[in-house]
Short mmCIF file of C-alpha atoms in Angstrom, two decimals:
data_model
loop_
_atom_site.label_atom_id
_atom_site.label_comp_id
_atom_site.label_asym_id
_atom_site.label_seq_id
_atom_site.Cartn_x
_atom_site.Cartn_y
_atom_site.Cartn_z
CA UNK P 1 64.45 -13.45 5.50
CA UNK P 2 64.20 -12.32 8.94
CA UNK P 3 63.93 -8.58 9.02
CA UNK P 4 65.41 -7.25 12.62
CA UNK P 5 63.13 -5.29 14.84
CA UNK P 6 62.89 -1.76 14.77
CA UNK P 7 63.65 0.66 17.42
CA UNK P 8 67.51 0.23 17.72
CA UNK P 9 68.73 0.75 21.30
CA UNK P 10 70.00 -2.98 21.18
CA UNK P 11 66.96 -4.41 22.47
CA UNK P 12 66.97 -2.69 26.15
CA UNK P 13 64.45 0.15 25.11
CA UNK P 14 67.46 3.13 24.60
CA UNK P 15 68.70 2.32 28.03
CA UNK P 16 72.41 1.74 27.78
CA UNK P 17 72.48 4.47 25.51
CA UNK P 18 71.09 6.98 28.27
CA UNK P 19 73.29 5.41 30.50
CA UNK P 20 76.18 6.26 28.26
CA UNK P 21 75.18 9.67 27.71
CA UNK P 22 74.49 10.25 31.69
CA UNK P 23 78.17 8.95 32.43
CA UNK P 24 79.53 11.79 29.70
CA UNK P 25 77.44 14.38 31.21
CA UNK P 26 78.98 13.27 34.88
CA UNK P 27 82.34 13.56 33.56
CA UNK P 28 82.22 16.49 31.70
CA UNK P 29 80.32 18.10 34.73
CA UNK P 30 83.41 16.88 36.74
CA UNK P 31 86.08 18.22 34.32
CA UNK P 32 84.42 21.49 34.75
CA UNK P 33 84.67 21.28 39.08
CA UNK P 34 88.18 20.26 38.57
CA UNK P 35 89.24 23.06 36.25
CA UNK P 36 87.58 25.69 38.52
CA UNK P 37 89.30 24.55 41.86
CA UNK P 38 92.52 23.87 40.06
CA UNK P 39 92.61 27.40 39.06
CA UNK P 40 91.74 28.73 42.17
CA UNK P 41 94.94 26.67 43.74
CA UNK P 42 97.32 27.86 41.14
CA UNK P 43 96.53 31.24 41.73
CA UNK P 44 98.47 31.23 45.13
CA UNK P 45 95.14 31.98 47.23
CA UNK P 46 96.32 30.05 49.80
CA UNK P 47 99.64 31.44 49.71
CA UNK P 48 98.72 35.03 49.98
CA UNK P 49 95.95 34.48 52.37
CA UNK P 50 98.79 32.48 54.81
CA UNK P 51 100.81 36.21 54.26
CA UNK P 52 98.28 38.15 54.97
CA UNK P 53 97.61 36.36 58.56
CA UNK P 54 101.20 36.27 58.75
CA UNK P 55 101.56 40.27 58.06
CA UNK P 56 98.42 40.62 60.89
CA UNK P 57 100.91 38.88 63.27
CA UNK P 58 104.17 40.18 62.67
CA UNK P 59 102.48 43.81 62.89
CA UNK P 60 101.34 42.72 66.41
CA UNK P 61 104.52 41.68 67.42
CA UNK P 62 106.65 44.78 66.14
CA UNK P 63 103.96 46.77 68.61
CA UNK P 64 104.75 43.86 71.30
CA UNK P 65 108.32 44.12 70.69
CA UNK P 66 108.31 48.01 70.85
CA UNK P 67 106.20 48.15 74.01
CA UNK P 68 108.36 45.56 75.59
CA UNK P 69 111.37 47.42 75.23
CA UNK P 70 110.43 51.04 76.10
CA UNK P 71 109.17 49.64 79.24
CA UNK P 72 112.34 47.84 79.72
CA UNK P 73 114.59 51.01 79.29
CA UNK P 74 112.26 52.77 81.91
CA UNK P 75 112.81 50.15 84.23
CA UNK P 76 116.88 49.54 83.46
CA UNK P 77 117.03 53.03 84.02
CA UNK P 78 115.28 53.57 87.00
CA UNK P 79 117.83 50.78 88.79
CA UNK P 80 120.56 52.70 86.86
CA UNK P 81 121.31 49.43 85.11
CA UNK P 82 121.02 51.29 81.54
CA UNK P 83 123.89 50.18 79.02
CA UNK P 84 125.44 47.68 81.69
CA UNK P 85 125.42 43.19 81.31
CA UNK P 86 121.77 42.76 82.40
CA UNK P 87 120.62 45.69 79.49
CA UNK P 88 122.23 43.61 77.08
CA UNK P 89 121.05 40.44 78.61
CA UNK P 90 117.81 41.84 78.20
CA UNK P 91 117.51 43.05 74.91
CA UNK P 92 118.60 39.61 73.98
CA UNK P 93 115.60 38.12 75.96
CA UNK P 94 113.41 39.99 74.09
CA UNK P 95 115.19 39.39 70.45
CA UNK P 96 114.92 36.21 71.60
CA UNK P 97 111.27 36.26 71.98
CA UNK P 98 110.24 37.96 69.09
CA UNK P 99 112.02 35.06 66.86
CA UNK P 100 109.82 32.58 69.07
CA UNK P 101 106.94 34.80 68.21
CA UNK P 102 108.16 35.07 64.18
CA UNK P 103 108.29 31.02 64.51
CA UNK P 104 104.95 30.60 66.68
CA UNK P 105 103.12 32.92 63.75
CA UNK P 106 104.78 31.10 60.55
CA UNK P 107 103.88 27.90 61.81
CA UNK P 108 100.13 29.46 62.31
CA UNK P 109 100.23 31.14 58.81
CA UNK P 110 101.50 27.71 57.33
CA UNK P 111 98.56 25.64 58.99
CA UNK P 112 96.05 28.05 58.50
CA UNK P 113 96.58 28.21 54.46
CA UNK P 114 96.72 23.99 54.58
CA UNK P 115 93.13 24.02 56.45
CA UNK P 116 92.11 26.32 53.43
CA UNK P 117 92.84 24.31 51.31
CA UNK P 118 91.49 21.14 52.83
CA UNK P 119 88.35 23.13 53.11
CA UNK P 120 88.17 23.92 49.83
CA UNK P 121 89.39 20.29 48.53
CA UNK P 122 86.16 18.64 50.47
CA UNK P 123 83.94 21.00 49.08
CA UNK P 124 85.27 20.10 45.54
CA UNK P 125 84.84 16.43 46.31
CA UNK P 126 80.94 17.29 47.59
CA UNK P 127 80.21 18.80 44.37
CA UNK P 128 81.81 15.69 42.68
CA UNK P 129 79.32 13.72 44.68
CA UNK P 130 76.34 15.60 43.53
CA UNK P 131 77.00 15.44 40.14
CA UNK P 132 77.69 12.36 39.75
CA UNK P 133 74.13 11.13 41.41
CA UNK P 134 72.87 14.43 39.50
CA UNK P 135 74.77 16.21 36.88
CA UNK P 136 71.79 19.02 36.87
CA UNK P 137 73.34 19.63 40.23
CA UNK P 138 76.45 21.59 39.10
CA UNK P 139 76.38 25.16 38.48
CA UNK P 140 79.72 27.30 37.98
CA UNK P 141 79.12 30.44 39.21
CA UNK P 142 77.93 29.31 42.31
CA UNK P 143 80.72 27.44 42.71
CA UNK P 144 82.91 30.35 41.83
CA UNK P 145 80.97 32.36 44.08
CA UNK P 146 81.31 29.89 46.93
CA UNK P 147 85.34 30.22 46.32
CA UNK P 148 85.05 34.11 46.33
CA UNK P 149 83.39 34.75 49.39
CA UNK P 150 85.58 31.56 51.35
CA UNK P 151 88.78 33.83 50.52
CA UNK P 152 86.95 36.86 51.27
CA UNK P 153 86.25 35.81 55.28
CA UNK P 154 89.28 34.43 55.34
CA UNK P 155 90.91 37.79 54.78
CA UNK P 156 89.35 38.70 58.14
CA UNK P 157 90.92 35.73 60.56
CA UNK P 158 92.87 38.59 62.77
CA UNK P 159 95.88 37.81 65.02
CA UNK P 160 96.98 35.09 67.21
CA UNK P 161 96.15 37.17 71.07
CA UNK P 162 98.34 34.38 72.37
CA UNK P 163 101.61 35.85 70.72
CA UNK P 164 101.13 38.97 73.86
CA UNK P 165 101.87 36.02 76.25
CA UNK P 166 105.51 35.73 74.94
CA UNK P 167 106.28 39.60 76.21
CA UNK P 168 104.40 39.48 79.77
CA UNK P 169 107.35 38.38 82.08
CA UNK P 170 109.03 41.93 80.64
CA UNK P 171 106.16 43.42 81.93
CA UNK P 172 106.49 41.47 84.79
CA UNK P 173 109.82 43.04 84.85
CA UNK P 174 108.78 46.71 84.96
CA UNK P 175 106.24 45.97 87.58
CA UNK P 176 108.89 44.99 89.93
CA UNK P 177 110.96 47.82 88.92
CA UNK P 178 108.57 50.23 90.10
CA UNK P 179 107.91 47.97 93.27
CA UNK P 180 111.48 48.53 93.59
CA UNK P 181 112.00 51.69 93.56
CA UNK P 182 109.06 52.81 95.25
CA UNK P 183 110.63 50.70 98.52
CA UNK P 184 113.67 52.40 98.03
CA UNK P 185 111.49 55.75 97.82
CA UNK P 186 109.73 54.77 101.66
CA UNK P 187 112.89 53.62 102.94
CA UNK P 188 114.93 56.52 102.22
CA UNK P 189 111.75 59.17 102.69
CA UNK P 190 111.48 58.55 106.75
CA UNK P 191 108.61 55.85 106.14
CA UNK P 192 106.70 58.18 103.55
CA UNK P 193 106.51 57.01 99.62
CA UNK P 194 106.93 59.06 96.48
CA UNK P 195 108.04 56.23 94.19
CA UNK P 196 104.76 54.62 93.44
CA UNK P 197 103.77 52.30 96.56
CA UNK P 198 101.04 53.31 98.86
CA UNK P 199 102.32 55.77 101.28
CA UNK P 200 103.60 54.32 104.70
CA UNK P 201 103.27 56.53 108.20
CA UNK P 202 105.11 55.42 110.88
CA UNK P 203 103.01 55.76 114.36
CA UNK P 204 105.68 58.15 115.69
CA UNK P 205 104.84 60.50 112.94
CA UNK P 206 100.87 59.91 112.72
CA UNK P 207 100.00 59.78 116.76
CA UNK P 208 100.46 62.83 118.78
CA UNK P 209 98.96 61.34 122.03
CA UNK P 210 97.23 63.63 124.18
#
């Protein structure tokens, strides 16, 4: 009778059975990347990192805002335009322009947590890649810790300096205001200034001839 040979492994030395057992490690390796970074998405990181840059903004545009207005009622008044049309004209400009800023600064917030996440969504597929050529490779808490400190200098992404733009043509505004009044100041001061401009002396005034 023909005995079989010994050694098992279907004839191929053990091989497909390594094989088999290298594919399980791969995917259990894998299961283990894909629970980590799914927890880290359902935990609304992204979310509350996109409010925190958002908070960062707003903040800069209340002090914008504020700024923008006290300079405004400095300048109304000045030209004794307080209360009238163009006050409320211009407080509507500049309501006007803080939405804009509100919108500019959501849209920022919005893209900024999406490019988080596409970080983090490549790095997950790198690890992938590693452990499947190696599943040594993997190793959880330095994958946590990778997470951690991502979210961590992402806390510290600061303001959009751009949003200032939006309120310069009120400071524009209180520029001329003081240009304004400081020509009314020479004109009505015999050629001499006191509202701000350089002072002006007339020859007649300056020249004593001989």
């Amino acid at each position: 009778m023909c005995g079989g040979g010994g050694g098992g492994g279907g004839g191929d030395g053990g091989a497909a059975a390594n094989e088999a057992a290298r594919k399980a490690e791969v995917a259990a390796r894998i299961a283990d990347i894909n629970k980590i970074f799914d927890e880290n998405a359902a935990s609304g990181i992204y979310k509350q990192g996109a409010g925190n840059v958002l908070a960062l903004d707003r903040n800069y545009l209340d002090q914008q805002r504020a700024d923008s207005e006290r300079m405004n009622r400095f300048a109304l008044s000045r030209q004794g335009l307080a209360g009238g049309s163009q006050d409320v004209d211009r407080q509507k400009a500049l309501l006007d322009t803080y939405n804009r800023g509100m919108l500019q600064a959501g849209t920022r917030s919005d893209k900024m947590a999406a490019d988080w996440a596409g970080q983090d969504e490549d790095l997950r597929n790198s690890l992938i890649r590693q452990v499947t050529a190696d599943p040594a490779a993997f190793n959880a808490a330095a994958t946590h810790s990778q997470l951690t400190s991502a979210a961590e200098s992402r806390k510290n992404s600061g303001i959009d300096s751009t949003l200032g733009n939006l309120f310069s043509q009120f400071a524009d505004t209180y520029s001329l205001s003081r240009y304004n009044a400081g020509a009314q100041s020479v004109m009505g001061n015999g050629g001499y200034s006191t509202g701000g401009l350089p002072t002006v002396s007339s020859s007649r005034n300056s020249y004593q001839g001989r």
